[in-house]
JSON list of C-alpha atoms in Angstrom, two decimals:
[
{"chain": "A", "resi": 1, "resn": "MET", "atom": "CA", "xyz": [-98.17, -17.44, -45.04]},
{"chain": "A", "resi": 2, "resn": "LYS", "atom": "CA", "xyz": [-100.38, -18.83, -42.30]},
{"chain": "A", "resi": 3, "resn": "ASN", "atom": "CA", "xyz": [-98.81, -20.43, -39.26]},
{"chain": "A", "resi": 4, "resn": "LYS", "atom": "CA", "xyz": [-99.00, -24.20, -39.14]},
{"chain": "A", "resi": 5, "resn": "LYS", "atom": "CA", "xyz": [-101.49, -25.48, -36.59]},
{"chain": "A", "resi": 6, "resn": "PRO", "atom": "CA", "xyz": [-99.86, -26.96, -33.48]},
{"chain": "A", "resi": 7, "resn": "PHE", "atom": "CA", "xyz": [-100.06, -30.68, -32.79]},
{"chain": "A", "resi": 8, "resn": "PHE", "atom": "CA", "xyz": [-101.06, -30.06, -29.17]},
{"chain": "A", "resi": 9, "resn": "SER", "atom": "CA", "xyz": [-103.25, -27.53, -27.41]},
{"chain": "A", "resi": 10, "resn": "ILE", "atom": "CA", "xyz": [-102.38, -27.47, -23.71]},
{"chain": "A", "resi": 11, "resn": "ILE", "atom": "CA", "xyz": [-105.43, -26.35, -21.75]},
{"chain": "A", "resi": 12, "resn": "ILE", "atom": "CA", "xyz": [-104.96, -25.07, -18.19]},
{"chain": "A", "resi": 13, "resn": "PRO", "atom": "CA", "xyz": [-107.98, -23.97, -16.11]},
{"chain": "A", "resi": 14, "resn": "THR", "atom": "CA", "xyz": [-107.12, -21.43, -13.43]},
{"chain": "A", "resi": 15, "resn": "PHE", "atom": "CA", "xyz": [-108.63, -19.68, -10.43]},
{"chain": "A", "resi": 16, "resn": "ASN", "atom": "CA", "xyz": [-106.22, -17.74, -8.20]},
{"chain": "A", "resi": 17, "resn": "GLU", "atom": "CA", "xyz": [-103.17, -19.75, -9.25]},
{"chain": "A", "resi": 18, "resn": "GLU", "atom": "CA", "xyz": [-100.47, -17.06, -9.17]},
{"chain": "A", "resi": 19, "resn": "ASN", "atom": "CA", "xyz": [-98.28, -19.15, -6.84]},
{"chain": "A", "resi": 20, "resn": "PHE", "atom": "CA", "xyz": [-98.53, -22.42, -8.76]},
{"chain": "A", "resi": 21, "resn": "ILE", "atom": "CA", "xyz": [-98.89, -21.86, -12.50]},
{"chain": "A", "resi": 22, "resn": "PRO", "atom": "CA", "xyz": [-95.43, -20.22, -12.94]},
{"chain": "A", "resi": 23, "resn": "LYS", "atom": "CA", "xyz": [-93.81, -23.58, -12.18]},
{"chain": "A", "resi": 24, "resn": "LEU", "atom": "CA", "xyz": [-95.86, -25.37, -14.83]},
{"chain": "A", "resi": 25, "resn": "LEU", "atom": "CA", "xyz": [-95.21, -22.65, -17.40]},
{"chain": "A", "resi": 26, "resn": "THR", "atom": "CA", "xyz": [-91.49, -22.85, -16.64]},
{"chain": "A", "resi": 27, "resn": "ASP", "atom": "CA", "xyz": [-91.69, -26.60, -17.29]},
{"chain": "A", "resi": 28, "resn": "LEU", "atom": "CA", "xyz": [-93.34, -25.85, -20.64]},
{"chain": "A", "resi": 29, "resn": "ILE", "atom": "CA", "xyz": [-90.54, -23.45, -21.60]},
{"chain": "A", "resi": 30, "resn": "LYS", "atom": "CA", "xyz": [-88.07, -26.32, -21.13]},
{"chain": "A", "resi": 31, "resn": "GLN", "atom": "CA", "xyz": [-89.89, -28.77, -23.43]},
{"chain": "A", "resi": 32, "resn": "THR", "atom": "CA", "xyz": [-87.68, -30.33, -26.09]},
{"chain": "A", "resi": 33, "resn": "ASP", "atom": "CA", "xyz": [-90.66, -30.48, -28.48]},
{"chain": "A", "resi": 34, "resn": "LYS", "atom": "CA", "xyz": [-92.38, -27.10, -28.74]},
{"chain": "A", "resi": 35, "resn": "ASN", "atom": "CA", "xyz": [-95.13, -27.96, -31.22]},
{"chain": "A", "resi": 36, "resn": "PHE", "atom": "CA", "xyz": [-97.92, -26.75, -28.95]},
{"chain": "A", "resi": 37, "resn": "GLU", "atom": "CA", "xyz": [-100.04, -23.80, -27.96]},
{"chain": "A", "resi": 38, "resn": "ILE", "atom": "CA", "xyz": [-101.14, -22.97, -24.42]},
{"chain": "A", "resi": 39, "resn": "ILE", "atom": "CA", "xyz": [-104.67, -21.93, -23.54]},
{"chain": "A", "resi": 40, "resn": "VAL", "atom": "CA", "xyz": [-105.31, -20.62, -20.04]},
{"chain": "A", "resi": 41, "resn": "SER", "atom": "CA", "xyz": [-109.00, -20.55, -19.18]},
{"chain": "A", "resi": 42, "resn": "ASP", "atom": "CA", "xyz": [-109.25, -18.31, -16.13]},
{"chain": "A", "resi": 43, "resn": "ASN", "atom": "CA", "xyz": [-112.37, -18.02, -13.98]},
{"chain": "A", "resi": 44, "resn": "PHE", "atom": "CA", "xyz": [-111.80, -14.32, -13.18]},
{"chain": "A", "resi": 45, "resn": "SER", "atom": "CA", "xyz": [-109.03, -14.83, -10.64]},
{"chain": "A", "resi": 46, "resn": "GLN", "atom": "CA", "xyz": [-108.82, -12.21, -7.91]},
{"chain": "A", "resi": 47, "resn": "ASP", "atom": "CA", "xyz": [-105.06, -12.48, -7.52]},
{"chain": "A", "resi": 48, "resn": "LYS", "atom": "CA", "xyz": [-102.25, -11.85, -10.04]},
{"chain": "A", "resi": 49, "resn": "THR", "atom": "CA", "xyz": [-102.83, -14.97, -12.14]},
{"chain": "A", "resi": 50, "resn": "LYS", "atom": "CA", "xyz": [-103.41, -13.01, -15.35]},
{"chain": "A", "resi": 51, "resn": "LYS", "atom": "CA", "xyz": [-100.35, -10.80, -14.86]},
{"chain": "A", "resi": 52, "resn": "VAL", "atom": "CA", "xyz": [-98.16, -13.80, -14.05]},
{"chain": "A", "resi": 53, "resn": "VAL", "atom": "CA", "xyz": [-99.36, -15.81, -17.05]},
{"chain": "A", "resi": 54, "resn": "LEU", "atom": "CA", "xyz": [-98.93, -12.94, -19.49]},
{"chain": "A", "resi": 55, "resn": "SER", "atom": "CA", "xyz": [-95.38, -12.39, -18.23]},
{"chain": "A", "resi": 56, "resn": "PHE", "atom": "CA", "xyz": [-94.52, -15.69, -19.96]},
{"chain": "A", "resi": 57, "resn": "LYS", "atom": "CA", "xyz": [-96.01, -14.60, -23.30]},
{"chain": "A", "resi": 58, "resn": "SER", "atom": "CA", "xyz": [-92.63, -13.64, -24.78]},
{"chain": "A", "resi": 59, "resn": "LYS", "atom": "CA", "xyz": [-91.35, -17.19, -24.19]},
{"chain": "A", "resi": 60, "resn": "LEU", "atom": "CA", "xyz": [-94.47, -19.28, -24.80]},
{"chain": "A", "resi": 61, "resn": "PRO", "atom": "CA", "xyz": [-97.40, -19.29, -27.27]},
{"chain": "A", "resi": 62, "resn": "ILE", "atom": "CA", "xyz": [-100.02, -18.43, -24.63]},
{"chain": "A", "resi": 63, "resn": "ASN", "atom": "CA", "xyz": [-103.63, -17.44, -25.16]},
{"chain": "A", "resi": 64, "resn": "PHE", "atom": "CA", "xyz": [-105.22, -16.13, -21.97]},
{"chain": "A", "resi": 65, "resn": "TYR", "atom": "CA", "xyz": [-109.02, -16.05, -21.72]},
{"chain": "A", "resi": 66, "resn": "LEU", "atom": "CA", "xyz": [-111.32, -14.87, -18.96]},
{"chain": "A", "resi": 67, "resn": "TYR", "atom": "CA", "xyz": [-114.30, -17.18, -18.74]},
{"chain": "A", "resi": 68, "resn": "LYS", "atom": "CA", "xyz": [-116.98, -17.16, -16.06]},
{"chain": "A", "resi": 69, "resn": "GLY", "atom": "CA", "xyz": [-117.56, -20.90, -15.95]},
{"chain": "A", "resi": 70, "resn": "LYS", "atom": "CA", "xyz": [-119.56, -22.60, -13.22]},
{"chain": "A", "resi": 71, "resn": "ASN", "atom": "CA", "xyz": [-116.78, -25.12, -12.56]},
{"chain": "A", "resi": 72, "resn": "VAL", "atom": "CA", "xyz": [-113.52, -26.57, -13.84]},
{"chain": "A", "resi": 73, "resn": "ALA", "atom": "CA", "xyz": [-115.37, -28.79, -16.33]},
{"chain": "A", "resi": 74, "resn": "ALA", "atom": "CA", "xyz": [-116.79, -25.68, -18.02]},
{"chain": "A", "resi": 75, "resn": "GLN", "atom": "CA", "xyz": [-113.37, -24.02, -18.06]},
{"chain": "A", "resi": 76, "resn": "ARG", "atom": "CA", "xyz": [-111.80, -27.03, -19.75]},
{"chain": "A", "resi": 77, "resn": "ASN", "atom": "CA", "xyz": [-114.59, -27.19, -22.33]},
{"chain": "A", "resi": 78, "resn": "PHE", "atom": "CA", "xyz": [-114.15, -23.49, -23.10]},
{"chain": "A", "resi": 79, "resn": "GLY", "atom": "CA", "xyz": [-110.43, -24.01, -23.56]},
{"chain": "A", "resi": 80, "resn": "ALA", "atom": "CA", "xyz": [-111.15, -26.84, -26.00]},
{"chain": "A", "resi": 81, "resn": "ILE", "atom": "CA", "xyz": [-113.41, -24.55, -28.03]},
{"chain": "A", "resi": 82, "resn": "LYS", "atom": "CA", "xyz": [-110.61, -22.00, -28.33]},
{"chain": "A", "resi": 83, "resn": "SER", "atom": "CA", "xyz": [-108.00, -24.60, -29.26]},
{"chain": "A", "resi": 84, "resn": "SER", "atom": "CA", "xyz": [-106.50, -25.28, -32.70]},
{"chain": "A", "resi": 85, "resn": "GLY", "atom": "CA", "xyz": [-104.36, -28.36, -32.01]},
{"chain": "A", "resi": 86, "resn": "GLU", "atom": "CA", "xyz": [-105.03, -31.92, -33.13]},
{"chain": "A", "resi": 87, "resn": "TYR", "atom": "CA", "xyz": [-104.78, -33.24, -29.58]},
{"chain": "A", "resi": 88, "resn": "LEU", "atom": "CA", "xyz": [-105.85, -31.59, -26.33]},
{"chain": "A", "resi": 89, "resn": "ILE", "atom": "CA", "xyz": [-103.65, -31.88, -23.26]},
{"chain": "A", "resi": 90, "resn": "PHE", "atom": "CA", "xyz": [-105.53, -30.98, -20.09]},
{"chain": "A", "resi": 91, "resn": "LEU", "atom": "CA", "xyz": [-103.23, -30.02, -17.21]},
{"chain": "A", "resi": 92, "resn": "ASP", "atom": "CA", "xyz": [-104.12, -28.67, -13.79]},
{"chain": "A", "resi": 93, "resn": "ALA", "atom": "CA", "xyz": [-102.30, -25.47, -12.85]},
{"chain": "A", "resi": 94, "resn": "ASP", "atom": "CA", "xyz": [-100.39, -27.11, -9.99]},
{"chain": "A", "resi": 95, "resn": "THR", "atom": "CA", "xyz": [-99.08, -30.00, -12.13]},
{"chain": "A", "resi": 96, "resn": "ARG", "atom": "CA", "xyz": [-95.39, -30.45, -12.95]},
{"chain": "A", "resi": 97, "resn": "ILE", "atom": "CA", "xyz": [-93.94, -32.16, -16.05]},
{"chain": "A", "resi": 98, "resn": "ASN", "atom": "CA", "xyz": [-90.42, -33.07, -17.16]},
{"chain": "A", "resi": 99, "resn": "GLN", "atom": "CA", "xyz": [-88.77, -31.55, -20.23]},
{"chain": "A", "resi": 100, "resn": "SER", "atom": "CA", "xyz": [-89.48, -34.56, -22.47]},
{"chain": "A", "resi": 101, "resn": "PHE", "atom": "CA", "xyz": [-93.20, -34.78, -21.63]},
{"chain": "A", "resi": 102, "resn": "VAL", "atom": "CA", "xyz": [-94.49, -33.36, -24.94]},
{"chain": "A", "resi": 103, "resn": "LYS", "atom": "CA", "xyz": [-91.96, -35.24, -27.08]},
{"chain": "A", "resi": 104, "resn": "LYS", "atom": "CA", "xyz": [-92.66, -38.60, -25.43]},
{"chain": "A", "resi": 105, "resn": "LEU", "atom": "CA", "xyz": [-96.41, -38.04, -25.64]},
{"chain": "A", "resi": 106, "resn": "LYS", "atom": "CA", "xyz": [-96.26, -37.27, -29.35]},
{"chain": "A", "resi": 107, "resn": "ASN", "atom": "CA", "xyz": [-94.17, -40.38, -30.01]},
{"chain": "A", "resi": 108, "resn": "VAL", "atom": "CA", "xyz": [-96.60, -42.57, -28.07]},
{"chain": "A", "resi": 109, "resn": "ILE", "atom": "CA", "xyz": [-99.59, -41.14, -29.96]},
{"chain": "A", "resi": 110, "resn": "LYS", "atom": "CA", "xyz": [-97.94, -41.81, -33.32]},
{"chain": "A", "resi": 111, "resn": "ILE", "atom": "CA", "xyz": [-97.17, -45.40, -32.33]},
{"chain": "A", "resi": 112, "resn": "LYS", "atom": "CA", "xyz": [-100.41, -46.31, -30.56]},
{"chain": "A", "resi": 113, "resn": "LYS", "atom": "CA", "xyz": [-102.67, -44.03, -32.62]},
{"chain": "A", "resi": 114, "resn": "GLY", "atom": "CA", "xyz": [-105.16, -43.76, -29.78]},
{"chain": "A", "resi": 115, "resn": "LEU", "atom": "CA", "xyz": [-107.84, -41.18, -29.01]},
{"chain": "A", "resi": 116, "resn": "VAL", "atom": "CA", "xyz": [-107.59, -40.88, -25.21]},
{"chain": "A", "resi": 117, "resn": "PHE", "atom": "CA", "xyz": [-104.51, -41.10, -22.99]},
{"chain": "A", "resi": 118, "resn": "ILE", "atom": "CA", "xyz": [-103.97, -40.87, -19.23]},
{"chain": "A", "resi": 119, "resn": "PRO", "atom": "CA", "xyz": [-100.37, -40.25, -18.08]},
{"chain": "A", "resi": 120, "resn": "TYR", "atom": "CA", "xyz": [-99.12, -42.00, -14.95]},
{"chain": "A", "resi": 121, "resn": "SER", "atom": "CA", "xyz": [-99.21, -39.76, -11.88]},
{"chain": "A", "resi": 122, "resn": "TYR", "atom": "CA", "xyz": [-96.53, -39.41, -9.24]},
{"chain": "A", "resi": 123, "resn": "PRO", "atom": "CA", "xyz": [-96.54, -37.18, -6.12]},
{"chain": "A", "resi": 124, "resn": "GLN", "atom": "CA", "xyz": [-94.59, -33.93, -5.84]},
{"chain": "A", "resi": 125, "resn": "GLU", "atom": "CA", "xyz": [-94.31, -33.64, -2.07]},
{"chain": "A", "resi": 126, "resn": "THR", "atom": "CA", "xyz": [-92.57, -36.92, -1.23]},
{"chain": "A", "resi": 127, "resn": "LYS", "atom": "CA", "xyz": [-90.59, -35.39, 1.64]},
{"chain": "A", "resi": 128, "resn": "ILE", "atom": "CA", "xyz": [-93.77, -34.35, 3.45]},
{"chain": "A", "resi": 129, "resn": "PHE", "atom": "CA", "xyz": [-95.71, -37.49, 2.53]},
{"chain": "A", "resi": 130, "resn": "PRO", "atom": "CA", "xyz": [-93.09, -40.24, 1.98]},
{"chain": "A", "resi": 131, "resn": "GLU", "atom": "CA", "xyz": [-95.75, -42.96, 1.95]},
{"chain": "A", "resi": 132, "resn": "MET", "atom": "CA", "xyz": [-97.15, -41.53, -1.28]},
{"chain": "A", "resi": 133, "resn": "LYS", "atom": "CA", "xyz": [-94.12, -42.88, -3.16]},
{"chain": "A", "resi": 134, "resn": "PHE", "atom": "CA", "xyz": [-95.58, -46.34, -2.56]},
{"chain": "A", "resi": 135, "resn": "ILE", "atom": "CA", "xyz": [-99.28, -45.46, -2.82]},
{"chain": "A", "resi": 136, "resn": "PHE", "atom": "CA", "xyz": [-99.20, -43.71, -6.22]},
{"chain": "A", "resi": 137, "resn": "PRO", "atom": "CA", "xyz": [-97.85, -46.73, -8.15]},
{"chain": "A", "resi": 138, "resn": "ILE", "atom": "CA", "xyz": [-100.77, -48.71, -6.74]},
{"chain": "A", "resi": 139, "resn": "LEU", "atom": "CA", "xyz": [-103.22, -45.98, -7.75]},
{"chain": "A", "resi": 140, "resn": "ASN", "atom": "CA", "xyz": [-101.78, -45.93, -11.27]},
{"chain": "A", "resi": 141, "resn": "SER", "atom": "CA", "xyz": [-102.25, -49.70, -11.52]},
{"chain": "A", "resi": 142, "resn": "VAL", "atom": "CA", "xyz": [-105.85, -49.41, -10.28]},
{"chain": "A", "resi": 143, "resn": "VAL", "atom": "CA", "xyz": [-106.62, -46.76, -12.92]},
{"chain": "A", "resi": 144, "resn": "GLU", "atom": "CA", "xyz": [-105.03, -48.90, -15.62]},
{"chain": "A", "resi": 145, "resn": "PHE", "atom": "CA", "xyz": [-106.85, -52.06, -14.50]},
{"chain": "A", "resi": 146, "resn": "SER", "atom": "CA", "xyz": [-110.18, -50.21, -14.29]},
{"chain": "A", "resi": 147, "resn": "GLN", "atom": "CA", "xyz": [-110.07, -49.50, -18.03]},
{"chain": "A", "resi": 148, "resn": "ILE", "atom": "CA", "xyz": [-111.08, -53.12, -18.62]},
{"chain": "A", "resi": 149, "resn": "PHE", "atom": "CA", "xyz": [-114.49, -52.46, -17.10]},
{"chain": "A", "resi": 150, "resn": "GLY", "atom": "CA", "xyz": [-117.37, -50.14, -17.95]},
{"chain": "A", "resi": 151, "resn": "LYS", "atom": "CA", "xyz": [-116.98, -48.14, -14.73]},
{"chain": "A", "resi": 152, "resn": "ALA", "atom": "CA", "xyz": [-113.42, -46.97, -15.37]},
{"chain": "A", "resi": 153, "resn": "PHE", "atom": "CA", "xyz": [-111.59, -44.36, -13.33]},
{"chain": "A", "resi": 154, "resn": "SER", "atom": "CA", "xyz": [-109.29, -41.49, -14.20]},
{"chain": "A", "resi": 155, "resn": "ALA", "atom": "CA", "xyz": [-106.21, -40.26, -12.36]},
{"chain": "A", "resi": 156, "resn": "GLY", "atom": "CA", "xyz": [-107.49, -36.69, -12.14]},
{"chain": "A", "resi": 157, "resn": "GLY", "atom": "CA", "xyz": [-107.98, -33.97, -14.75]},
{"chain": "A", "resi": 158, "resn": "ASN", "atom": "CA", "xyz": [-104.58, -34.46, -16.39]},
{"chain": "A", "resi": 159, "resn": "MET", "atom": "CA", "xyz": [-105.39, -36.30, -19.62]},
{"chain": "A", "resi": 160, "resn": "VAL", "atom": "CA", "xyz": [-105.05, -36.16, -23.40]},
{"chain": "A", "resi": 161, "resn": "TRP", "atom": "CA", "xyz": [-107.82, -36.31, -25.99]},
{"chain": "A", "resi": 162, "resn": "GLU", "atom": "CA", "xyz": [-107.95, -36.26, -29.78]},
{"chain": "A", "resi": 163, "resn": "LYS", "atom": "CA", "xyz": [-109.88, -33.06, -30.38]},
{"chain": "A", "resi": 164, "resn": "ASN", "atom": "CA", "xyz": [-112.59, -34.35, -32.72]},
{"chain": "A", "resi": 165, "resn": "PHE", "atom": "CA", "xyz": [-113.36, -37.27, -30.42]},
{"chain": "A", "resi": 166, "resn": "PHE", "atom": "CA", "xyz": [-113.51, -34.95, -27.41]},
{"chain": "A", "resi": 167, "resn": "LYS", "atom": "CA", "xyz": [-116.13, -32.89, -29.25]},
{"chain": "A", "resi": 168, "resn": "ARG", "atom": "CA", "xyz": [-118.01, -36.02, -30.27]},
{"chain": "A", "resi": 169, "resn": "VAL", "atom": "CA", "xyz": [-118.46, -37.27, -26.71]},
{"chain": "A", "resi": 170, "resn": "GLY", "atom": "CA", "xyz": [-119.62, -33.80, -25.66]},
{"chain": "A", "resi": 171, "resn": "GLY", "atom": "CA", "xyz": [-116.63, -32.81, -23.54]},
{"chain": "A", "resi": 172, "resn": "PHE", "atom": "CA", "xyz": [-116.73, -32.70, -19.75]},
{"chain": "A", "resi": 173, "resn": "ASP", "atom": "CA", "xyz": [-120.12, -32.83, -18.04]},
{"chain": "A", "resi": 174, "resn": "GLU", "atom": "CA", "xyz": [-120.59, -29.30, -16.69]},
{"chain": "A", "resi": 175, "resn": "SER", "atom": "CA", "xyz": [-123.33, -30.44, -14.32]},
{"chain": "A", "resi": 176, "resn": "LEU", "atom": "CA", "xyz": [-120.66, -32.20, -12.24]},
{"chain": "A", "resi": 177, "resn": "ASP", "atom": "CA", "xyz": [-118.62, -30.10, -9.81]},
{"chain": "A", "resi": 178, "resn": "ILE", "atom": "CA", "xyz": [-116.34, -33.07, -9.04]},
{"chain": "A", "resi": 179, "resn": "THR", "atom": "CA", "xyz": [-115.61, -36.49, -10.62]},
{"chain": "A", "resi": 180, "resn": "GLU", "atom": "CA", "xyz": [-115.99, -34.95, -14.10]},
{"chain": "A", "resi": 181, "resn": "ASP", "atom": "CA", "xyz": [-112.66, -36.61, -14.91]},
{"chain": "A", "resi": 182, "resn": "HIS", "atom": "CA", "xyz": [-113.97, -40.12, -14.24]},
{"chain": "A", "resi": 183, "resn": "ASP", "atom": "CA", "xyz": [-117.19, -39.35, -16.08]},
{"chain": "A", "resi": 184, "resn": "ILE", "atom": "CA", "xyz": [-115.54, -38.35, -19.36]},
{"chain": "A", "resi": 185, "resn": "ILE", "atom": "CA", "xyz": [-113.36, -41.47, -19.33]},
{"chain": "A", "resi": 186, "resn": "ARG", "atom": "CA", "xyz": [-116.52, -43.52, -19.02]},
{"chain": "A", "resi": 187, "resn": "LYS", "atom": "CA", "xyz": [-117.94, -41.65, -22.00]},
{"chain": "A", "resi": 188, "resn": "ALA", "atom": "CA", "xyz": [-115.00, -42.90, -24.06]},
{"chain": "A", "resi": 189, "resn": "HIS", "atom": "CA", "xyz": [-115.77, -46.47, -23.01]},
{"chain": "A", "resi": 190, "resn": "LYS", "atom": "CA", "xyz": [-119.38, -46.08, -24.13]},
{"chain": "A", "resi": 191, "resn": "TRP", "atom": "CA", "xyz": [-118.06, -45.21, -27.58]},
{"chain": "A", "resi": 192, "resn": "GLY", "atom": "CA", "xyz": [-115.97, -48.37, -27.55]},
{"chain": "A", "resi": 193, "resn": "VAL", "atom": "CA", "xyz": [-112.68, -46.47, -27.33]},
{"chain": "A", "resi": 194, "resn": "LYS", "atom": "CA", "xyz": [-109.78, -48.00, -25.41]},
{"chain": "A", "resi": 195, "resn": "VAL", "atom": "CA", "xyz": [-108.25, -45.50, -23.00]},
{"chain": "A", "resi": 196, "resn": "ASN", "atom": "CA", "xyz": [-104.46, -45.78, -22.93]},
{"chain": "A", "resi": 197, "resn": "VAL", "atom": "CA", "xyz": [-102.88, -45.41, -19.49]},
{"chain": "A", "resi": 198, "resn": "LEU", "atom": "CA", "xyz": [-99.26, -44.44, -20.11]},
{"chain": "A", "resi": 199, "resn": "LYS", "atom": "CA", "xyz": [-96.46, -45.61, -17.87]},
{"chain": "A", "resi": 200, "resn": "GLU", "atom": "CA", "xyz": [-93.88, -44.08, -20.23]},
{"chain": "A", "resi": 201, "resn": "VAL", "atom": "CA", "xyz": [-95.39, -40.58, -19.95]},
{"chain": "A", "resi": 202, "resn": "SER", "atom": "CA", "xyz": [-96.04, -39.12, -16.51]},
{"chain": "A", "resi": 203, "resn": "ILE", "atom": "CA", "xyz": [-96.98, -35.99, -14.60]},
{"chain": "A", "resi": 204, "resn": "LYS", "atom": "CA", "xyz": [-96.22, -34.93, -11.05]},
{"chain": "A", "resi": 205, "resn": "PHE", "atom": "CA", "xyz": [-99.37, -34.49, -9.02]},
{"chain": "A", "resi": 206, "resn": "SER", "atom": "CA", "xyz": [-99.61, -31.83, -6.30]},
{"chain": "A", "resi": 207, "resn": "LEU", "atom": "CA", "xyz": [-100.62, -32.91, -2.82]},
{"chain": "A", "resi": 208, "resn": "ARG", "atom": "CA", "xyz": [-101.45, -29.35, -1.77]},
{"chain": "A", "resi": 209, "resn": "ARG", "atom": "CA", "xyz": [-105.02, -30.36, -0.90]},
{"chain": "A", "resi": 210, "resn": "MET", "atom": "CA", "xyz": [-103.67, -33.04, 1.43]},
{"chain": "A", "resi": 211, "resn": "LYS", "atom": "CA", "xyz": [-101.34, -30.49, 3.06]},
{"chain": "A", "resi": 212, "resn": "LYS", "atom": "CA", "xyz": [-104.32, -28.23, 3.73]},
{"chain": "A", "resi": 213, "resn": "GLU", "atom": "CA", "xyz": [-106.98, -30.75, 4.73]},
{"chain": "A", "resi": 214, "resn": "GLY", "atom": "CA", "xyz": [-104.89, -33.58, 6.14]},
{"chain": "A", "resi": 215, "resn": "ARG", "atom": "CA", "xyz": [-104.50, -37.22, 5.13]},
{"chain": "A", "resi": 216, "resn": "LEU", "atom": "CA", "xyz": [-107.63, -38.57, 6.78]},
{"chain": "A", "resi": 217, "resn": "SER", "atom": "CA", "xyz": [-109.98, -35.96, 5.32]},
{"chain": "A", "resi": 218, "resn": "LEU", "atom": "CA", "xyz": [-108.70, -36.42, 1.77]},
{"chain": "A", "resi": 219, "resn": "PHE", "atom": "CA", "xyz": [-108.61, -40.21, 2.01]},
{"chain": "A", "resi": 220, "resn": "TYR", "atom": "CA", "xyz": [-112.21, -40.15, 3.24]},
{"chain": "A", "resi": 221, "resn": "LYS", "atom": "CA", "xyz": [-113.38, -37.98, 0.34]},
{"chain": "A", "resi": 222, "resn": "THR", "atom": "CA", "xyz": [-111.50, -40.08, -2.19]},
{"chain": "A", "resi": 223, "resn": "PHE", "atom": "CA", "xyz": [-112.82, -43.34, -0.78]},
{"chain": "A", "resi": 224, "resn": "ILE", "atom": "CA", "xyz": [-116.44, -42.16, -0.55]},
{"chain": "A", "resi": 225, "resn": "SER", "atom": "CA", "xyz": [-116.53, -40.70, -4.08]},
{"chain": "A", "resi": 226, "resn": "HIS", "atom": "CA", "xyz": [-114.89, -43.75, -5.66]},
{"chain": "A", "resi": 227, "resn": "LEU", "atom": "CA", "xyz": [-117.14, -46.12, -3.74]},
{"chain": "A", "resi": 228, "resn": "TYR", "atom": "CA", "xyz": [-120.18, -44.18, -4.95]},
{"chain": "A", "resi": 229, "resn": "LEU", "atom": "CA", "xyz": [-118.95, -44.28, -8.56]},
{"chain": "A", "resi": 230, "resn": "SER", "atom": "CA", "xyz": [-118.34, -48.01, -8.32]},
{"chain": "A", "resi": 231, "resn": "PHE", "atom": "CA", "xyz": [-122.10, -48.52, -8.05]},
{"chain": "A", "resi": 232, "resn": "ASN", "atom": "CA", "xyz": [-123.43, -45.43, -9.84]},
{"chain": "A", "resi": 233, "resn": "GLU", "atom": "CA", "xyz": [-122.89, -43.85, -13.23]},
{"chain": "A", "resi": 234, "resn": "LYS", "atom": "CA", "xyz": [-122.41, -40.25, -12.01]},
{"chain": "A", "resi": 235, "resn": "LEU", "atom": "CA", "xyz": [-121.91, -38.44, -8.73]},
{"chain": "A", "resi": 236, "resn": "ARG", "atom": "CA", "xyz": [-124.97, -36.20, -8.62]},
{"chain": "A", "resi": 237, "resn": "LYS", "atom": "CA", "xyz": [-125.18, -35.90, -4.84]},
{"chain": "A", "resi": 238, "resn": "LYS", "atom": "CA", "xyz": [-123.11, -33.47, -2.83]},
{"chain": "A", "resi": 239, "resn": "LEU", "atom": "CA", "xyz": [-121.36, -35.91, -0.51]},
{"chain": "A", "resi": 240, "resn": "PHE", "atom": "CA", "xyz": [-118.89, -33.38, 0.93]},
{"chain": "A", "resi": 241, "resn": "GLU", "atom": "CA", "xyz": [-117.32, -29.96, 0.42]},
{"chain": "A", "resi": 242, "resn": "TYR", "atom": "CA", "xyz": [-114.63, -29.84, -2.27]},
{"chain": "A", "resi": 243, "resn": "ASN", "atom": "CA", "xyz": [-113.48, -26.27, -2.78]},
{"chain": "A", "resi": 244, "resn": "MET", "atom": "CA", "xyz": [-111.41, -25.10, -5.75]},
{"chain": "A", "resi": 245, "resn": "GLY", "atom": "CA", "xyz": [-108.84, -22.35, -6.16]},
{"chain": "A", "resi": 246, "resn": "GLY", "atom": "CA", "xyz": [-105.15, -21.78, -5.56]},
{"chain": "A", "resi": 247, "resn": "HIS", "atom": "CA", "xyz": [-105.86, -19.18, -2.88]},
{"chain": "A", "resi": 248, "resn": "ILE", "atom": "CA", "xyz": [-107.18, -21.92, -0.60]},
{"chain": "A", "resi": 249, "resn": "TYR", "atom": "CA", "xyz": [-104.05, -24.05, -0.80]}
]
């Protein structure tokens, strides 16, 4: 008898994430609803990411793939190709979720019957950056309000898509090294699909980049990229350096 397909495919792109992904995988072990598979799309990490991920295989339905993608957009798209779930949950390797995340998300999808969902984001490192407790609620409101307009924004790469619709819009734009998250949300709008921003379902966002680069540097990059996208469809220019990989942070 064939195994029933999971409702969710959780896709996690990785590059040198041995220090961060164990926390997310531990969160997934604790989920009260376990109707999901996990797909790790790894860009040939040079640390122990593969070994660490596979150490969870006895407790989680993990599929680990090595994929030489040009960027995180390509890694996410590859993960989607390998998926078998009805809905795709894209999570960054340094994200944290509570034990009811999957259950709440499934309930919301069944009630709202939407195609694209963005969970609210809250900061992890509130002791180091206490002001973020007040800034993130504002950012969530801005993302939610932006869905009214054609030039909508995302809250990062943590999002949920109905698989067939994700394929229909063409997935993430692999020509974009950054802002691919905003771009794919705008694709949904072009198809006339309402993006649901969920206050009742949330993730905890890592501020590790801010710890490394400092507040001013990250605020500058965020401001410049969002300002550019407010007047342009895509960010084709390289406005600043934006390196990826857990080994950096």
